[in-house]
GROMACS .gro file of C-alpha atoms in nm:
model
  369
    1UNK     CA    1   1.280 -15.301  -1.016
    2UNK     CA    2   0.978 -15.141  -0.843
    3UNK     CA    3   0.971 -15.050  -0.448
    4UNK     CA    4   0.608 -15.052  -0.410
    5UNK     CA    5   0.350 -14.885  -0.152
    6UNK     CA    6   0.632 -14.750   0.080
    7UNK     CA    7   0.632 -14.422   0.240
    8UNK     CA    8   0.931 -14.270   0.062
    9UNK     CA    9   1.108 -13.953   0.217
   10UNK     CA   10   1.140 -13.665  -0.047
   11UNK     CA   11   1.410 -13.388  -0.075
   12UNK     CA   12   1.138 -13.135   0.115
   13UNK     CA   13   1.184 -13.356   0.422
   14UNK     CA   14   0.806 -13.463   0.411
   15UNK     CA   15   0.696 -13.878   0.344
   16UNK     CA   16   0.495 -13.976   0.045
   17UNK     CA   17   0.325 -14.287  -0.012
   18UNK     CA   18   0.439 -14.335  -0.356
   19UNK     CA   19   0.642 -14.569  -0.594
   20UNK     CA   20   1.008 -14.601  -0.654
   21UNK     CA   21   1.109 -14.702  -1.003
   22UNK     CA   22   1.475 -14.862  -1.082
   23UNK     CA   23   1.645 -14.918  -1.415
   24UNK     CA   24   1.988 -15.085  -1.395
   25UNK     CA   25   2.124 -14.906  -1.098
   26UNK     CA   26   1.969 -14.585  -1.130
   27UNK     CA   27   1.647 -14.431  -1.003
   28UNK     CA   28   1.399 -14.338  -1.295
   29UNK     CA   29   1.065 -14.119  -1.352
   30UNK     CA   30   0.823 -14.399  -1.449
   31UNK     CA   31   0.705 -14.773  -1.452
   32UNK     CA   32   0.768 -14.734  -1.867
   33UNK     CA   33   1.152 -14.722  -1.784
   34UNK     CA   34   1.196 -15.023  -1.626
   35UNK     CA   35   1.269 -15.351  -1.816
   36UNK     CA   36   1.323 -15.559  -1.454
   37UNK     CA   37   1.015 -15.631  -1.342
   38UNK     CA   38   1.126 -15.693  -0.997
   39UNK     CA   39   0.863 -15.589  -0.775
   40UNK     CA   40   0.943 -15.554  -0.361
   41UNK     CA   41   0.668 -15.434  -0.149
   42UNK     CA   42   0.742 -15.189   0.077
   43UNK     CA   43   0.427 -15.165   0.256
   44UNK     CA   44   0.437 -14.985   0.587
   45UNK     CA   45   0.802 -14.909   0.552
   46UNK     CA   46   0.935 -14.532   0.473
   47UNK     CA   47   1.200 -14.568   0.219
   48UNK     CA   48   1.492 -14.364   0.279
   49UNK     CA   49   1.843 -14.241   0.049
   50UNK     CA   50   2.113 -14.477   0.156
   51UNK     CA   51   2.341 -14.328   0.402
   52UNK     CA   52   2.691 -14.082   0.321
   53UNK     CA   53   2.914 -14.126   0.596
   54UNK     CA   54   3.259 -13.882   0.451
   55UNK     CA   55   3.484 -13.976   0.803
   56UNK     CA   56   3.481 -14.337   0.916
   57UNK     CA   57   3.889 -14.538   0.990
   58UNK     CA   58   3.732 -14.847   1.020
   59UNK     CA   59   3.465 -15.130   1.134
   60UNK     CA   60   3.441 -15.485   1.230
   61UNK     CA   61   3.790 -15.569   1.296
   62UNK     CA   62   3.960 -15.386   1.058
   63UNK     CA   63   4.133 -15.023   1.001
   64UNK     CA   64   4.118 -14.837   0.661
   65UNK     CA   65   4.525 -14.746   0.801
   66UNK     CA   66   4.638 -15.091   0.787
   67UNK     CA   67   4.675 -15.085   0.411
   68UNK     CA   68   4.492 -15.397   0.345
   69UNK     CA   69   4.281 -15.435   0.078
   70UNK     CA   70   4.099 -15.729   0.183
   71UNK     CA   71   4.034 -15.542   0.537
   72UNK     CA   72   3.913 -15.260   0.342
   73UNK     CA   73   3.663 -15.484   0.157
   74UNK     CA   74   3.543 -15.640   0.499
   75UNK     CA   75   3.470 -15.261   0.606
   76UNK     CA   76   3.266 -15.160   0.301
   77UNK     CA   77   3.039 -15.485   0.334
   78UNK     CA   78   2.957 -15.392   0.684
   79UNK     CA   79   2.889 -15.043   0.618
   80UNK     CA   80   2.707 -15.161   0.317
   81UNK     CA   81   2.501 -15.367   0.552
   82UNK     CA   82   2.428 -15.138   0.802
   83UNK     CA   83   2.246 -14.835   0.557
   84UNK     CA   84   2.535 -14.658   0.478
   85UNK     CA   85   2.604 -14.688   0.060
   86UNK     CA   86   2.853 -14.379   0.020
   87UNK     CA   87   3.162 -14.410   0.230
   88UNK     CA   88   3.478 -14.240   0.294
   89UNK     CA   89   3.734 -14.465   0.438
   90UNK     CA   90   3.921 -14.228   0.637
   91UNK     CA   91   4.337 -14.229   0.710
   92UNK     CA   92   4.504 -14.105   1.025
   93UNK     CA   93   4.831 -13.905   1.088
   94UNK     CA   94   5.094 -14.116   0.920
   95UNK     CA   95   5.416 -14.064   0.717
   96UNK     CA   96   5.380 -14.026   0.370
   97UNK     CA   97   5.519 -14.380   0.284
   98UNK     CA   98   5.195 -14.519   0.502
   99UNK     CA   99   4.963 -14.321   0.348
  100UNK     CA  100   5.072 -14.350   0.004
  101UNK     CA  101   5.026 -14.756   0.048
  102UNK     CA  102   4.686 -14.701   0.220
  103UNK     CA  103   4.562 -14.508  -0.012
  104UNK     CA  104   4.646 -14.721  -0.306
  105UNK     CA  105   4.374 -14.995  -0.175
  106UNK     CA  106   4.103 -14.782  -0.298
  107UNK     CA  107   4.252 -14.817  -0.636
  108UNK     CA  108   4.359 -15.214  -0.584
  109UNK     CA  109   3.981 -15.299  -0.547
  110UNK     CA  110   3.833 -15.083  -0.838
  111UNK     CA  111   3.580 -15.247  -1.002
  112UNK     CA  112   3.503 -15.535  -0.745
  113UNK     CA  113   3.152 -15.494  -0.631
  114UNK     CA  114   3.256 -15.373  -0.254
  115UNK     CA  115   3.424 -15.028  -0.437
  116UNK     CA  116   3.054 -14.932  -0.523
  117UNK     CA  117   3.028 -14.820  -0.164
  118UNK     CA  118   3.344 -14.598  -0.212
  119UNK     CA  119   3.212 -14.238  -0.270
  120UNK     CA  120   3.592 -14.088  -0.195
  121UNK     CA  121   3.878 -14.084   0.115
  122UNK     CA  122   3.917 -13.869   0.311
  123UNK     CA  123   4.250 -13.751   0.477
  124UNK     CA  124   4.224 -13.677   0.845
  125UNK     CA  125   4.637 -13.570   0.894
  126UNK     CA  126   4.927 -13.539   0.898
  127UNK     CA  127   4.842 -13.127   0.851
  128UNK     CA  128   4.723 -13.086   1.245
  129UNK     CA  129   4.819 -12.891   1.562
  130UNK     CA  130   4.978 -13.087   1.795
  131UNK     CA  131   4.810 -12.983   2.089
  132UNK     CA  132   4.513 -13.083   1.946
  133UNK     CA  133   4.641 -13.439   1.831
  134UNK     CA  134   4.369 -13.610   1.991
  135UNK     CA  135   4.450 -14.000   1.921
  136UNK     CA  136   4.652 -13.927   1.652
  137UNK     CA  137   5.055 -13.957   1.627
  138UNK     CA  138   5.271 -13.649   1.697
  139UNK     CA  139   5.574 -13.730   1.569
  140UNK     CA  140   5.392 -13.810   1.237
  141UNK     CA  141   5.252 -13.466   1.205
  142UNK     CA  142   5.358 -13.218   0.893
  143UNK     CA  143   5.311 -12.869   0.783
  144UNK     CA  144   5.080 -12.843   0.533
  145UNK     CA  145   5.240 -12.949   0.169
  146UNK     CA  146   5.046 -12.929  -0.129
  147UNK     CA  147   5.231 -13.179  -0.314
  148UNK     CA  148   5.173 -13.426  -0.028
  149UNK     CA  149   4.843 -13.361  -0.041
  150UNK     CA  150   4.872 -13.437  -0.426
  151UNK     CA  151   5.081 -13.730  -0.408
  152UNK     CA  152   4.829 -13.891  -0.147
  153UNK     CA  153   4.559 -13.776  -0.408
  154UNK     CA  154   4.700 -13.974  -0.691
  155UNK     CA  155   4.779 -14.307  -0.488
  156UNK     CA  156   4.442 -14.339  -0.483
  157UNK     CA  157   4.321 -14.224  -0.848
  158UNK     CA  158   4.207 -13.859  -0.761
  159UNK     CA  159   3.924 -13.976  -0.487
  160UNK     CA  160   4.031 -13.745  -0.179
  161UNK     CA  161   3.705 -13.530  -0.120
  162UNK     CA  162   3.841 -13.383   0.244
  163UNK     CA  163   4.191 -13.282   0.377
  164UNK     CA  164   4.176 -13.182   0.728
  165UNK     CA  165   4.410 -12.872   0.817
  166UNK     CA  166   4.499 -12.705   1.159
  167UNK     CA  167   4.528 -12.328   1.019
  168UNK     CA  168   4.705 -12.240   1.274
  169UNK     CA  169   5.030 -12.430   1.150
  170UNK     CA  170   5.267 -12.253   0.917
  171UNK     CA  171   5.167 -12.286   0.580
  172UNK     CA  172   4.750 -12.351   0.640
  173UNK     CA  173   4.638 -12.026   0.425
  174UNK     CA  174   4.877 -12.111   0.142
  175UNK     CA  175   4.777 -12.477   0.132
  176UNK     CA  176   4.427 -12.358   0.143
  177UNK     CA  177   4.454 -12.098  -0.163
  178UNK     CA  178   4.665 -12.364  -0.373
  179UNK     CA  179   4.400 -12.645  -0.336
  180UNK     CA  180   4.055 -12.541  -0.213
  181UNK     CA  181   3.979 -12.611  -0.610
  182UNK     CA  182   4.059 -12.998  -0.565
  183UNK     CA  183   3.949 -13.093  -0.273
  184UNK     CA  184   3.722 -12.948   0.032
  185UNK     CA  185   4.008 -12.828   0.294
  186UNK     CA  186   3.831 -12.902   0.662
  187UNK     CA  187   3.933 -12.701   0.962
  188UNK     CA  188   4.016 -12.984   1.247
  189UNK     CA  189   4.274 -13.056   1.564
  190UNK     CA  190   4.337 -12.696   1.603
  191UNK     CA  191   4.374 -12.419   1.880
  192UNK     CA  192   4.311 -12.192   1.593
  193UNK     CA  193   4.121 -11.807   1.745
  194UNK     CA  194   3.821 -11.728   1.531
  195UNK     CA  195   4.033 -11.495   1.297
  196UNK     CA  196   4.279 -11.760   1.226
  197UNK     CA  197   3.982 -11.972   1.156
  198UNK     CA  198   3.774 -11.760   0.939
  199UNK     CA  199   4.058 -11.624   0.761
  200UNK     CA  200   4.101 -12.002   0.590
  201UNK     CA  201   3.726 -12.039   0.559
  202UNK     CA  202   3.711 -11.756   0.353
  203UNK     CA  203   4.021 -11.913   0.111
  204UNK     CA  204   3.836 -12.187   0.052
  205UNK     CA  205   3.825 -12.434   0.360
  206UNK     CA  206   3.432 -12.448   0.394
  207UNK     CA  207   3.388 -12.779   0.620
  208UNK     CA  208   3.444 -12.840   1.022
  209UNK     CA  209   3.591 -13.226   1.154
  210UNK     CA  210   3.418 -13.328   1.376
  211UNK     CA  211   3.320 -13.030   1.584
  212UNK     CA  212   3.343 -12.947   1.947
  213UNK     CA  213   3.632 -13.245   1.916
  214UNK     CA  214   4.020 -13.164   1.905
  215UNK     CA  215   3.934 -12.797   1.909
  216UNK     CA  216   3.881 -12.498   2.178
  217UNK     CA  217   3.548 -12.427   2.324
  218UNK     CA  218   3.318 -12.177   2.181
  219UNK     CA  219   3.368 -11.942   2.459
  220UNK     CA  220   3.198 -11.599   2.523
  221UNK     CA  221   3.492 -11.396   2.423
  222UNK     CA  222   3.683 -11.626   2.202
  223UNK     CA  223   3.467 -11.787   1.996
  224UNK     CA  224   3.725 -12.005   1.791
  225UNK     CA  225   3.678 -12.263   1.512
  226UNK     CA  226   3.305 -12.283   1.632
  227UNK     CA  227   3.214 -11.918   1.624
  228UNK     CA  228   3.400 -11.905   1.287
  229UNK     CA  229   3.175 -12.163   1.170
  230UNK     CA  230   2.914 -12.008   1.229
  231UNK     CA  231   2.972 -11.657   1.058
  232UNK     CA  232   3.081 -11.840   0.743
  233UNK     CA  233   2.760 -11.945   0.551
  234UNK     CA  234   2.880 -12.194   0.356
  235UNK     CA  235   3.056 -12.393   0.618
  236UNK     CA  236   2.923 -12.762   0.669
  237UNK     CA  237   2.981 -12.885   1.036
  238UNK     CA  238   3.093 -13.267   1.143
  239UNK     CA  239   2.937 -13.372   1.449
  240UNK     CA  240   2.956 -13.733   1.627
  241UNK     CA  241   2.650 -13.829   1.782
  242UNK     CA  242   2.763 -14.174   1.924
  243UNK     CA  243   2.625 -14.044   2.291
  244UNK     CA  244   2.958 -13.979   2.409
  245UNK     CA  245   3.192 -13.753   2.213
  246UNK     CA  246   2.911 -13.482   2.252
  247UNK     CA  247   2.602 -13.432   2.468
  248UNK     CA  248   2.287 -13.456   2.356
  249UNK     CA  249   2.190 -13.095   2.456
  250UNK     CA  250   2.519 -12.971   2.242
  251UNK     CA  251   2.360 -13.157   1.964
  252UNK     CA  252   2.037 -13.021   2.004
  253UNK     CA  253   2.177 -12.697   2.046
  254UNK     CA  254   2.389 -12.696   1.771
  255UNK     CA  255   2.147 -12.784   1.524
  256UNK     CA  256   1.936 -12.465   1.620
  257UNK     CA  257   2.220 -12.253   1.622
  258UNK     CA  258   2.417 -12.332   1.339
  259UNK     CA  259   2.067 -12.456   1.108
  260UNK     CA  260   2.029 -12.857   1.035
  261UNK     CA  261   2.084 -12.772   0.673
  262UNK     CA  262   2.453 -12.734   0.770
  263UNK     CA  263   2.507 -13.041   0.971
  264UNK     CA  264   2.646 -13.352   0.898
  265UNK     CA  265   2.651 -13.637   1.095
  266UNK     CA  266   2.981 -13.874   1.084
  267UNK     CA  267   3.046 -14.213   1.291
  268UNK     CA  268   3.444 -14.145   1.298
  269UNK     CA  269   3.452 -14.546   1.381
  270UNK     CA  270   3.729 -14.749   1.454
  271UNK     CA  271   3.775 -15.109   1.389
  272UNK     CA  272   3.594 -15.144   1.752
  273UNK     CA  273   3.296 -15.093   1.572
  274UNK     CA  274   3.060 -15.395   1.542
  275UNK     CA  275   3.272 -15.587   1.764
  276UNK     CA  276   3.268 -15.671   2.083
  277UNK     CA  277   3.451 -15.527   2.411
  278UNK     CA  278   3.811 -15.578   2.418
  279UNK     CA  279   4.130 -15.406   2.278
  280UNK     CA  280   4.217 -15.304   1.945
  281UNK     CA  281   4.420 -15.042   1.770
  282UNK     CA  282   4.396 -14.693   1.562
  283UNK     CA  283   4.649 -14.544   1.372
  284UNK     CA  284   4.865 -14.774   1.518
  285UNK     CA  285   4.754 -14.681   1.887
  286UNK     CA  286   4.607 -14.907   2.169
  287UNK     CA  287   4.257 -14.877   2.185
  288UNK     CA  288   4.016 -14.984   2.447
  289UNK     CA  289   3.651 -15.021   2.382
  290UNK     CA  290   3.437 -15.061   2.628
  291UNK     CA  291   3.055 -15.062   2.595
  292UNK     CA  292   3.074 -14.845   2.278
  293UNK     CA  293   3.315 -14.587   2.441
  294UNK     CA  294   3.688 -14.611   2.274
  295UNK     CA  295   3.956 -14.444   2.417
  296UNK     CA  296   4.327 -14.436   2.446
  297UNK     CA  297   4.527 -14.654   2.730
  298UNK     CA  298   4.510 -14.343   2.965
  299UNK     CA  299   4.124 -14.436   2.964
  300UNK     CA  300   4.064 -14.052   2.893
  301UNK     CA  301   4.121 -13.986   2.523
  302UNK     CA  302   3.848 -14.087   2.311
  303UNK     CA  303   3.968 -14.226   2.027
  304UNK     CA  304   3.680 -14.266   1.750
  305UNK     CA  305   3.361 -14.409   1.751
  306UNK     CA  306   3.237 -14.771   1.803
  307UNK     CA  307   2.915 -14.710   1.599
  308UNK     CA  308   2.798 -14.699   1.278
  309UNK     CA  309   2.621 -14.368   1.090
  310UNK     CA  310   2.304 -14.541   1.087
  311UNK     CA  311   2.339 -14.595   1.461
  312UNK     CA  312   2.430 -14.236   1.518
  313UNK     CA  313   2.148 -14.085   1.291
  314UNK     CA  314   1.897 -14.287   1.495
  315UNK     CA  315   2.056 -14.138   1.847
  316UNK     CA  316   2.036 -13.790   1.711
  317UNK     CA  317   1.670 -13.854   1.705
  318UNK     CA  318   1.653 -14.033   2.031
  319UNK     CA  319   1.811 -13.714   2.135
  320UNK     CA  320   1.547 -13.478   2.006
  321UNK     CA  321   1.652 -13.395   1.673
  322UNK     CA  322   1.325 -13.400   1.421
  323UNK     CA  323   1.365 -13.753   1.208
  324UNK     CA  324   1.371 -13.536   0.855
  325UNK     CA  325   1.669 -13.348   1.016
  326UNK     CA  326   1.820 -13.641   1.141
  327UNK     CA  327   1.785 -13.807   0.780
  328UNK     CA  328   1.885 -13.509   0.603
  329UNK     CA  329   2.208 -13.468   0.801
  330UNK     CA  330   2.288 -13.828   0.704
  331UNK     CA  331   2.238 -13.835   0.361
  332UNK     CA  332   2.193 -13.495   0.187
  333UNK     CA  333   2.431 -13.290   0.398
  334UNK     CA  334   2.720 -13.538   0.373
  335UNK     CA  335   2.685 -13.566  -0.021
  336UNK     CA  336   2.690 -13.163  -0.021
  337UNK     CA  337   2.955 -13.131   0.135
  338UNK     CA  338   3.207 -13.351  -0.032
  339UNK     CA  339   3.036 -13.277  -0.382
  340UNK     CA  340   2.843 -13.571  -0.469
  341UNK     CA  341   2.459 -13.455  -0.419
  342UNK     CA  342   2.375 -13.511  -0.791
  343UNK     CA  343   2.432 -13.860  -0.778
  344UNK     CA  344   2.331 -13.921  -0.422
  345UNK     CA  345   2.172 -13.815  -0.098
  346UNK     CA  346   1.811 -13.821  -0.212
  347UNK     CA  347   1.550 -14.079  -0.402
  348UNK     CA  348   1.556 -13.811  -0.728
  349UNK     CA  349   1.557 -13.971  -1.091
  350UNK     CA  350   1.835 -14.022  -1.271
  351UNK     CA  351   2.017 -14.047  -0.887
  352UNK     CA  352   2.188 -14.356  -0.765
  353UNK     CA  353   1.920 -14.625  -0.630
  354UNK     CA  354   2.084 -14.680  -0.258
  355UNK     CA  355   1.814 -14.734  -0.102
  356UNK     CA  356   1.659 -14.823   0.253
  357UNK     CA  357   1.384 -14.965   0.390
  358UNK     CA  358   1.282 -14.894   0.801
  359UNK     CA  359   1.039 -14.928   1.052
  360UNK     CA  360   0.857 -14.633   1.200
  361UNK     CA  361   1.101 -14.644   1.465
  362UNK     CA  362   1.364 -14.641   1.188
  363UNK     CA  363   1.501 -15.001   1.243
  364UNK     CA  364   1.697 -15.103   0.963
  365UNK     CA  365   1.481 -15.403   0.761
  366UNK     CA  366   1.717 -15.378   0.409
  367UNK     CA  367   1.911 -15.211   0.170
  368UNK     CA  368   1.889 -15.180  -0.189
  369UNK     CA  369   2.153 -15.085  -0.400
   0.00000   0.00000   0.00000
């Protein structure tokens, strides 16, 4: 296949009219590589990477938590469908039993063609504070447990690329030591101080969930989880840019403080997502979504997102955020962080071919992959 005449965004952040060569699945140096002849014009369209979101629970009906595979297939098609080609189906605070039988529905659909999407899980709980629950379930939160964390790990054939931890709870800087070298520990739903919080980052624990959310302020003279964040260097950063979990000044502000080679945008949707207004559930708790804004029955608690990655990347640029930024904290940021930049995240040879195809205005027109 050939993507022809479209202006195709390159790993310096600049656009390039220039072709787009695809053998098989993979992106290649030259028209002599290709055997498919396949030829699709993408004249006056930029041509961006497909989309990493690493902390989504759900979309169009359906929860990654409900331990379904067929739901889980349903979510991968509409992310699929909406830019986003890498995807981390995301659990909630559960007991073990739960999340061993959610997890296993990654490996029940291995090798249909929705798994392509999969690019790893990621396991938001049980290891949180619970003042900082947020809209997960208290009495299903645990001290951290490394052999949880493994026996979650194996349910779903080794693909858990983030744990979120609380390291404030007994146990965080152990947990972090024993398994920082399996999987990317992620500070989250904590009232961890900023030594708490930069003691774990500098075990091993070099990624942020969704920050500003379930944590403390950053705060003149305590500048918490955020403040650590910033003095560690090699700390990626979550942030939600749905227009409500976080203002668009924060974002803006954020970016410049903490550098937009460090940020990563997430959609932390819900099965609200894609459909309309009207009740629905996470983790097992009542949801209301109303005009894109979920939150718990007490109408104050957000809980999740109701939009997509793609939806949020285009809102941090409605928001100010420069459109390479924007794109880079959507696709090469997220594949960073979780450890999968050689094979995604940018249109590079011998990369993955998930690609997309936009307006000017970056309306989605269609996805290649």
């Amino acid at each position: 296949m050939i993507v022809k005449n479209g202006l195709v965004f390159r790993e310096d952040g600049t656009f390039r009219k220039e072709d787009v060569y695809v053998e098989g699945k993979i992106i290649v140096s030259s028209a002599d590589e290709v055997t498919d002849q396949e030829v699709i014009d993408a004249e006056g369209m930029l041509v961006l990477p497909g989309l990493v979101d690493v902390h989504s629970h759900g979309a169009c009906g359906f929860d990654f938590s409900d331990a379904n595979a067929e739901g889980l297939r349903r979510i991968l098609a509409y992310e699929k469908e909406h830019g986003i080609t890498s995807y981390c189906p995301t659990s909630m605070t559960l007991p073990k039993e739960e999340l061993l039988k959610i997890f296993a529905t990654v490996e029940e659909i291995q090798g249909e063609p929705e798994a392509e999407v999969i690019a790893g899980v990621n396991m938001e709980g049980p290891f949180i504070d619970p003042a900082k629950k947020g809209a997960q379930a208290e009495d299903n939160i645990a001290r951290p447990d490394a052999e949880f964390f493994r026996s979650c790990n194996k349910a779903c054939g080794g693909r858990i690329r983030l744990v979120t931890l609380a390291p404030n709870m007994p146990g965080a800087l152990e947990f972090v030591r024993e398994v920082s070298g399996e999987v990317m520990v992620s500070i989250g739903h904590t009232t961890a101080d900023y030594d708490t919080a930069l003691e774990v980052m500098k075990a091993g624990a070099h990624h942020v969930t969704h920050l500003y959310n379930a944590m403390p302020p950053f705060a003149h003279r305590d500048p918490g989880v955020i403040g650590a964040a910033f003095d560690d260097p090699d700390c990626m950063m979550e942030l939600i840019c749905d227009g409500y979990h976080i203002h668009g000044a924060v974002v803006r502000a954020t970016f410049a403080m903490m550098g937009s080679e460090r940020m990563v945008l997430i959609s932390d949707s819900m099965m609200a997502t894609g459909m309309p207004n009207g009740l629905y559930s996470l983790g097992g708790q009542p949801v209301r979504m109303t005009d894109g804004k979920a939150t718990l029955e007490d109408g104050k608690t957000i809980a999740g997102s109701a939009t997509n990655l793609y939806d949020c990347m285009k809102k941090a640029v409605s928001f100010g955020i420069p459109r390479a930024d924007a794109i880079f904290a959507a696709t090469r940021n997220p594949a960073k962080s979780i450890g999968i930049y050689d094979q995604v995240g940018s249109i590079t040879p011998g990369k993955k071919a998930h690609l997309l195809l936009a307006d000017e205005e970056l309306n989605l027109k269609k996805v290649i992959m």
